[in-house]
Amino acid sequence: MSLFGPFACEIETRTGALHPCEQVLRRTLRDIGAIFADQEAVQRILSTEGDRLVYEVYVAEVPERRGHLPYCTTIIYPGQVGDEYHMTKGHYHKKRDRAEVYLGLSGEGYLLLQNEAGDVRVVEMKEGIVAYVPPGWAHRTANTGDVPFVFFAVYPGDAGHDYGTIEAVGFAKILVAQAGQPVLKDNPRWCR
Ligand code: PAN
Ligand code: ZN
């Protein structure tokens, strides 16, 4: 079904399910293990517990082209890899001057942002918090709570996604649990 005219979708705010949607992306630890700082923990989990679902994205049926505003929901399941919280891969927009808006729907987490000068910012998120991702800032989210962290995102249709830059250099900071609280630390694997 192609919905190029006006239409509405429904979001189940606890689970993040979006109906109707174009596709559901599922990211498991086996797929995205390389993003975590503690690679021994990744291997230990995979060999003792097996693979696990880290996050899902429900993508609305909106064309990814100029003039449209594609949107999606992201659900990050609670959990840690070593001390580091479950998180998304993170990306820049291919067109660096394209911004994005996130709206927290349920659970709690942090938005981590980093620009190409290596400056890092964090925004704490929960239900009802609207976070702005300005042009030129890479962005990643982490679940710091015990239940799924769900948020809505909307971005310009011609933004594009550049995952390669973050895959290559990572983020300068990581979000880890210390005595049960989220703490921002230098990323030992950051290459710059
Ligand atoms: C978000 C993200 C989503 C998943 O919709 O795409 O949270 O994160 P990754 O794309 O980094 O895997 C967004 O920022 N879109 O532009
Ligand atoms: Zn984005």
PDB file of C-alpha atoms and ligand atoms in Angstrom:
ATOM      1  CA  MET A   1       0.000   0.000   0.000  1.00  0.00           C
ATOM      2  CA  SER A   2       1.330   3.430  -0.916  1.00  0.00           C
ATOM      3  CA  LEU A   3      -0.037   6.332   1.069  1.00  0.00           C
ATOM      4  CA  PHE A   4       0.915   9.475  -0.784  1.00  0.00           C
ATOM      5  CA  GLY A   5      -2.197  11.383   0.285  1.00  0.00           C
ATOM      6  CA  PRO A   6      -3.109  12.448   3.798  1.00  0.00           C
ATOM      7  CA  PHE A   7      -3.217   9.550   6.208  1.00  0.00           C
ATOM      8  CA  ALA A   8      -2.931   8.706   9.888  1.00  0.00           C
ATOM      9  CA  CYS A   9      -1.116   5.999  11.804  1.00  0.00           C
ATOM     10  CA  GLU A  10      -1.552   4.727  15.310  1.00  0.00           C
ATOM     11  CA  ILE A  11       1.281   4.342  17.809  1.00  0.00           C
ATOM     12  CA  GLU A  12       1.051   2.028  20.784  1.00  0.00           C
ATOM     13  CA  THR A  13       3.149   4.194  23.089  1.00  0.00           C
ATOM     14  CA  ARG A  14       4.211   1.425  25.532  1.00  0.00           C
ATOM     15  CA  THR A  15       5.407  -1.008  22.869  1.00  0.00           C
ATOM     16  CA  GLY A  16       6.256   1.482  20.114  1.00  0.00           C
ATOM     17  CA  ALA A  17       4.289  -0.524  17.515  1.00  0.00           C
ATOM     18  CA  LEU A  18       3.233   1.688  14.575  1.00  0.00           C
ATOM     19  CA  HIS A  19       0.234   0.704  12.392  1.00  0.00           C
ATOM     20  CA  PRO A  20       0.318   0.704   9.462  1.00  0.00           C
ATOM     21  CA  CYS A  21       4.032   0.674   8.753  1.00  0.00           C
ATOM     22  CA  GLU A  22       6.319   0.030   5.812  1.00  0.00           C
ATOM     23  CA  GLN A  23       8.801  -2.212   7.593  1.00  0.00           C
ATOM     24  CA  VAL A  24      10.154  -3.197  10.986  1.00  0.00           C
ATOM     25  CA  LEU A  25      13.945  -3.193  11.331  1.00  0.00           C
ATOM     26  CA  ARG A  26      15.329  -5.530  13.979  1.00  0.00           C
ATOM     27  CA  ARG A  27      18.865  -5.018  15.312  1.00  0.00           C
ATOM     28  CA  THR A  28      20.325  -7.873  17.321  1.00  0.00           C
ATOM     29  CA  LEU A  29      23.562  -8.079  19.283  1.00  0.00           C
ATOM     30  CA  ARG A  30      25.093 -10.262  16.566  1.00  0.00           C
ATOM     31  CA  ASP A  31      24.354  -7.545  13.958  1.00  0.00           C
ATOM     32  CA  ILE A  32      25.538  -4.539  15.940  1.00  0.00           C
ATOM     33  CA  GLY A  33      27.950  -5.982  18.544  1.00  0.00           C
ATOM     34  CA  ALA A  34      30.823  -3.935  17.133  1.00  0.00           C
ATOM     35  CA  ILE A  35      29.337  -0.679  18.500  1.00  0.00           C
ATOM     36  CA  PHE A  36      29.893  -1.660  22.143  1.00  0.00           C
ATOM     37  CA  ALA A  37      33.094  -0.763  23.979  1.00  0.00           C
ATOM     38  CA  ASP A  38      33.415  -4.108  25.805  1.00  0.00           C
ATOM     39  CA  GLN A  39      34.006  -6.639  23.035  1.00  0.00           C
ATOM     40  CA  GLU A  40      34.708  -9.423  25.542  1.00  0.00           C
ATOM     41  CA  ALA A  41      31.225  -8.889  26.979  1.00  0.00           C
ATOM     42  CA  VAL A  42      29.731  -9.117  23.474  1.00  0.00           C
ATOM     43  CA  GLN A  43      31.439 -12.484  22.872  1.00  0.00           C
ATOM     44  CA  ARG A  44      30.546 -13.758  26.350  1.00  0.00           C
ATOM     45  CA  ILE A  45      26.839 -12.946  25.871  1.00  0.00           C
ATOM     46  CA  LEU A  46      26.729 -14.462  22.387  1.00  0.00           C
ATOM     47  CA  SER A  47      28.406 -17.676  23.504  1.00  0.00           C
ATOM     48  CA  THR A  48      26.550 -18.162  26.805  1.00  0.00           C
ATOM     49  CA  GLU A  49      23.085 -16.635  26.248  1.00  0.00           C
ATOM     50  CA  GLY A  50      22.946 -16.503  22.454  1.00  0.00           C
ATOM     51  CA  ASP A  51      21.786 -13.582  20.360  1.00  0.00           C
ATOM     52  CA  ARG A  52      19.425 -10.919  21.748  1.00  0.00           C
ATOM     53  CA  LEU A  53      17.214  -8.211  20.313  1.00  0.00           C
ATOM     54  CA  VAL A  54      18.669  -4.781  21.153  1.00  0.00           C
ATOM     55  CA  TYR A  55      16.270  -2.482  19.295  1.00  0.00           C
ATOM     56  CA  GLU A  56      13.559  -2.265  16.641  1.00  0.00           C
ATOM     57  CA  VAL A  57      12.453   0.517  14.324  1.00  0.00           C
ATOM     58  CA  TYR A  58       8.931   0.762  12.871  1.00  0.00           C
ATOM     59  CA  VAL A  59       9.201   2.814   9.691  1.00  0.00           C
ATOM     60  CA  ALA A  60       6.107   4.665   8.412  1.00  0.00           C
ATOM     61  CA  GLU A  61       5.061   4.495   4.765  1.00  0.00           C
ATOM     62  CA  VAL A  62       6.423   7.891   3.777  1.00  0.00           C
ATOM     63  CA  PRO A  63       8.779   8.343   0.808  1.00  0.00           C
ATOM     64  CA  GLU A  64      12.387   9.209   1.626  1.00  0.00           C
ATOM     65  CA  ARG A  65      12.583  12.169  -0.699  1.00  0.00           C
ATOM     66  CA  ARG A  66      12.711  15.944  -0.568  1.00  0.00           C
ATOM     67  CA  GLY A  67       9.501  17.572   0.638  1.00  0.00           C
ATOM     68  CA  HIS A  68       8.304  14.561   2.653  1.00  0.00           C
ATOM     69  CA  LEU A  69       8.769  14.024   6.383  1.00  0.00           C
ATOM     70  CA  PRO A  70       9.487  10.338   7.022  1.00  0.00           C
ATOM     71  CA  TYR A  71       8.901   9.200  10.574  1.00  0.00           C
ATOM     72  CA  CYS A  72       9.374   6.115  12.688  1.00  0.00           C
ATOM     73  CA  THR A  73       9.300   4.756  16.203  1.00  0.00           C
ATOM     74  CA  THR A  74      12.335   3.195  17.891  1.00  0.00           C
ATOM     75  CA  ILE A  75      12.110   0.687  20.728  1.00  0.00           C
ATOM     76  CA  ILE A  76      15.339   0.024  22.620  1.00  0.00           C
ATOM     77  CA  TYR A  77      14.968  -2.983  24.899  1.00  0.00           C
ATOM     78  CA  PRO A  78      16.452  -2.710  28.395  1.00  0.00           C
ATOM     79  CA  GLY A  79      19.828  -4.305  28.962  1.00  0.00           C
ATOM     80  CA  GLN A  80      23.567  -3.769  29.111  1.00  0.00           C
ATOM     81  CA  VAL A  81      26.616  -5.073  27.305  1.00  0.00           C
ATOM     82  CA  GLY A  82      29.227  -5.042  30.041  1.00  0.00           C
ATOM     83  CA  ASP A  83      28.513  -1.707  31.758  1.00  0.00           C
ATOM     84  CA  GLU A  84      27.237  -0.021  28.622  1.00  0.00           C
ATOM     85  CA  TYR A  85      23.534   0.437  28.046  1.00  0.00           C
ATOM     86  CA  HIS A  86      21.713  -0.964  25.012  1.00  0.00           C
ATOM     87  CA  MET A  87      21.841   1.661  22.286  1.00  0.00           C
ATOM     88  CA  THR A  88      21.326   2.350  18.598  1.00  0.00           C
ATOM     89  CA  LYS A  89      24.101   2.260  15.987  1.00  0.00           C
ATOM     90  CA  GLY A  90      24.016   6.029  15.569  1.00  0.00           C
ATOM     91  CA  HIS A  91      24.567   8.034  12.419  1.00  0.00           C
ATOM     92  CA  TYR A  92      25.057  11.395  10.774  1.00  0.00           C
ATOM     93  CA  HIS A  93      22.574  12.433   8.157  1.00  0.00           C
ATOM     94  CA  LYS A  94      24.130  12.051   4.728  1.00  0.00           C
ATOM     95  CA  LYS A  95      23.128  15.649   4.060  1.00  0.00           C
ATOM     96  CA  ARG A  96      24.772  17.163   7.107  1.00  0.00           C
ATOM     97  CA  ASP A  97      22.487  20.200   7.140  1.00  0.00           C
ATOM     98  CA  ARG A  98      19.360  18.126   7.817  1.00  0.00           C
ATOM     99  CA  ALA A  99      17.954  18.177  11.375  1.00  0.00           C
ATOM    100  CA  GLU A 100      15.581  15.831  13.211  1.00  0.00           C
ATOM    101  CA  VAL A 101      13.069  15.859  16.073  1.00  0.00           C
ATOM    102  CA  TYR A 102      12.673  13.085  18.657  1.00  0.00           C
ATOM    103  CA  LEU A 103       9.686  12.762  21.014  1.00  0.00           C
ATOM    104  CA  GLY A 104       9.902  10.447  24.033  1.00  0.00           C
ATOM    105  CA  LEU A 105       6.850   8.144  24.306  1.00  0.00           C
ATOM    106  CA  SER A 106       7.684   5.751  27.147  1.00  0.00           C
ATOM    107  CA  GLY A 107      10.542   4.423  29.232  1.00  0.00           C
ATOM    108  CA  GLU A 108      13.685   6.465  29.707  1.00  0.00           C
ATOM    109  CA  GLY A 109      16.940   6.986  27.953  1.00  0.00           C
ATOM    110  CA  TYR A 110      19.534   9.415  26.698  1.00  0.00           C
ATOM    111  CA  LEU A 111      20.170  10.973  23.337  1.00  0.00           C
ATOM    112  CA  LEU A 112      23.905  11.325  22.645  1.00  0.00           C
ATOM    113  CA  LEU A 113      24.977  13.852  20.034  1.00  0.00           C
ATOM    114  CA  GLN A 114      28.385  14.476  18.532  1.00  0.00           C
ATOM    115  CA  ASN A 115      29.537  16.916  15.883  1.00  0.00           C
ATOM    116  CA  GLU A 116      32.492  16.572  13.537  1.00  0.00           C
ATOM    117  CA  ALA A 117      34.670  18.687  15.842  1.00  0.00           C
ATOM    118  CA  GLY A 118      34.196  15.913  18.453  1.00  0.00           C
ATOM    119  CA  ASP A 119      31.935  17.906  20.818  1.00  0.00           C
ATOM    120  CA  VAL A 120      29.475  15.664  22.656  1.00  0.00           C
ATOM    121  CA  ARG A 121      26.111  16.585  24.182  1.00  0.00           C
ATOM    122  CA  VAL A 122      23.517  14.494  25.983  1.00  0.00           C
ATOM    123  CA  VAL A 123      19.780  14.997  26.363  1.00  0.00           C
ATOM    124  CA  GLU A 124      17.844  13.014  28.946  1.00  0.00           C
ATOM    125  CA  MET A 125      14.640  11.629  27.495  1.00  0.00           C
ATOM    126  CA  LYS A 126      11.366  10.190  28.752  1.00  0.00           C
ATOM    127  CA  GLU A 127       7.673  10.459  27.875  1.00  0.00           C
ATOM    128  CA  GLY A 128       6.789  13.973  26.694  1.00  0.00           C
ATOM    129  CA  ILE A 129      10.354  15.238  26.146  1.00  0.00           C
ATOM    130  CA  VAL A 130      11.038  16.646  22.693  1.00  0.00           C
ATOM    131  CA  ALA A 131      14.710  16.566  21.727  1.00  0.00           C
ATOM    132  CA  TYR A 132      16.134  18.525  18.810  1.00  0.00           C
ATOM    133  CA  VAL A 133      18.964  17.098  16.712  1.00  0.00           C
ATOM    134  CA  PRO A 134      20.491  20.125  14.973  1.00  0.00           C
ATOM    135  CA  PRO A 135      22.057  19.926  11.512  1.00  0.00           C
ATOM    136  CA  GLY A 136      25.578  18.463  11.594  1.00  0.00           C
ATOM    137  CA  TRP A 137      25.206  16.369  14.762  1.00  0.00           C
ATOM    138  CA  ALA A 138      25.500  12.575  14.760  1.00  0.00           C
ATOM    139  CA  HIS A 139      22.939  10.993  17.068  1.00  0.00           C
ATOM    140  CA  ARG A 140      22.484   7.782  19.007  1.00  0.00           C
ATOM    141  CA  THR A 141      20.046   6.816  21.796  1.00  0.00           C
ATOM    142  CA  ALA A 142      20.466   4.494  24.768  1.00  0.00           C
ATOM    143  CA  ASN A 143      17.967   2.882  27.144  1.00  0.00           C
ATOM    144  CA  THR A 144      18.964   3.644  30.749  1.00  0.00           C
ATOM    145  CA  GLY A 145      15.842   2.153  32.367  1.00  0.00           C
ATOM    146  CA  ASP A 146      14.275  -1.235  33.104  1.00  0.00           C
ATOM    147  CA  VAL A 147      11.500  -1.136  30.498  1.00  0.00           C
ATOM    148  CA  PRO A 148      11.569  -0.519  26.737  1.00  0.00           C
ATOM    149  CA  PHE A 149      12.558   3.040  25.839  1.00  0.00           C
ATOM    150  CA  VAL A 150      10.256   4.199  23.032  1.00  0.00           C
ATOM    151  CA  PHE A 151      10.536   7.387  21.003  1.00  0.00           C
ATOM    152  CA  PHE A 152       9.150   8.893  17.824  1.00  0.00           C
ATOM    153  CA  ALA A 153      11.422  10.522  15.224  1.00  0.00           C
ATOM    154  CA  VAL A 154      10.678  12.705  12.199  1.00  0.00           C
ATOM    155  CA  TYR A 155      13.277  13.895   9.692  1.00  0.00           C
ATOM    156  CA  PRO A 156      13.529  15.518   6.246  1.00  0.00           C
ATOM    157  CA  GLY A 157      12.923  13.081   3.401  1.00  0.00           C
ATOM    158  CA  ASP A 158      16.230  13.826   1.703  1.00  0.00           C
ATOM    159  CA  ALA A 159      18.359  13.620   4.890  1.00  0.00           C
ATOM    160  CA  GLY A 160      19.820  10.164   4.146  1.00  0.00           C
ATOM    161  CA  HIS A 161      21.745   8.097   6.701  1.00  0.00           C
ATOM    162  CA  ASP A 162      25.528   7.938   6.967  1.00  0.00           C
ATOM    163  CA  TYR A 163      26.411   5.021   9.274  1.00  0.00           C
ATOM    164  CA  GLY A 164      29.954   4.579   7.954  1.00  0.00           C
ATOM    165  CA  THR A 165      31.472   7.625   9.670  1.00  0.00           C
ATOM    166  CA  ILE A 166      30.299   6.505  13.133  1.00  0.00           C
ATOM    167  CA  GLU A 167      31.283   2.889  12.394  1.00  0.00           C
ATOM    168  CA  ALA A 168      34.777   4.144  11.612  1.00  0.00           C
ATOM    169  CA  VAL A 169      35.340   6.637  14.441  1.00  0.00           C
ATOM    170  CA  GLY A 170      32.667   5.825  17.057  1.00  0.00           C
ATOM    171  CA  PHE A 171      31.457   8.318  19.650  1.00  0.00           C
ATOM    172  CA  ALA A 172      33.945  10.084  21.929  1.00  0.00           C
ATOM    173  CA  LYS A 173      31.824   9.207  24.992  1.00  0.00           C
ATOM    174  CA  ILE A 174      30.003   6.106  26.158  1.00  0.00           C
ATOM    175  CA  LEU A 175      27.068   5.834  28.545  1.00  0.00           C
ATOM    176  CA  VAL A 176      27.689   3.270  31.275  1.00  0.00           C
ATOM    177  CA  ALA A 177      25.970   2.152  34.476  1.00  0.00           C
ATOM    178  CA  GLN A 178      27.838   2.963  37.703  1.00  0.00           C
ATOM    179  CA  ALA A 179      26.052   1.964  40.921  1.00  0.00           C
ATOM    180  CA  GLY A 180      22.890   1.725  38.844  1.00  0.00           C
ATOM    181  CA  GLN A 181      23.167   5.288  37.517  1.00  0.00           C
ATOM    182  CA  PRO A 182      24.027   6.406  33.960  1.00  0.00           C
ATOM    183  CA  VAL A 183      27.469   8.028  33.742  1.00  0.00           C
ATOM    184  CA  LEU A 184      29.156   9.479  30.661  1.00  0.00           C
ATOM    185  CA  LYS A 185      32.738   8.254  30.238  1.00  0.00           C
ATOM    186  CA  ASP A 186      35.477   8.618  27.625  1.00  0.00           C
ATOM    187  CA  ASN A 187      35.244   5.885  25.003  1.00  0.00           C
ATOM    188  CA  PRO A 188      38.464   3.868  25.136  1.00  0.00           C
ATOM    189  CA  ARG A 189      37.870   2.754  21.537  1.00  0.00           C
ATOM    190  CA  TRP A 190      37.296   6.215  20.070  1.00  0.00           C
ATOM    191  CA  CYS A 191      39.572   6.690  17.066  1.00  0.00           C
ATOM    192  CA  ARG A 192      40.386  10.210  16.177  1.00  0.00           C
TER     193      ARG A 192
HETATM  194  C1  PAN B   1      16.122   7.456  13.968  1.00  0.00           C
HETATM  195  C2  PAN B   1      17.064   6.240  13.967  1.00  0.00           C
HETATM  196  C3  PAN B   1      16.602   5.071  14.844  1.00  0.00           C
HETATM  197  C4  PAN B   1      17.589   3.897  14.845  1.00  0.00           C
HETATM  198  O1  PAN B   1      14.894   7.128  13.405  1.00  0.00           O
HETATM  199  O2  PAN B   1      17.236   5.802  12.637  1.00  0.00           O
HETATM  200  O3  PAN B   1      16.433   5.527  16.161  1.00  0.00           O
HETATM  201  O4  PAN B   1      18.909   4.328  15.015  1.00  0.00           O
HETATM  202  P1  PAN B   1      20.007   3.998  13.897  1.00  0.00           P
HETATM  203  O5  PAN B   1      19.441   4.481  12.592  1.00  0.00           O
HETATM  204  O6  PAN B   1      21.206   4.763  14.309  1.00  0.00           O
HETATM  205  O7  PAN B   1      20.193   2.516  13.859  1.00  0.00           O
HETATM  206  C5  PAN B   1      16.832   8.535  13.187  1.00  0.00           C
HETATM  207  O8  PAN B   1      17.670   9.209  13.725  1.00  0.00           O
HETATM  208  N1  PAN B   1      16.536   8.690  11.876  1.00  0.00           N
HETATM  209  O9  PAN B   1      17.139   9.623  11.133  1.00  0.00           O
HETATM  210 ZN    ZN B   2      18.685  10.539  12.201  1.00  0.00          ZN
END
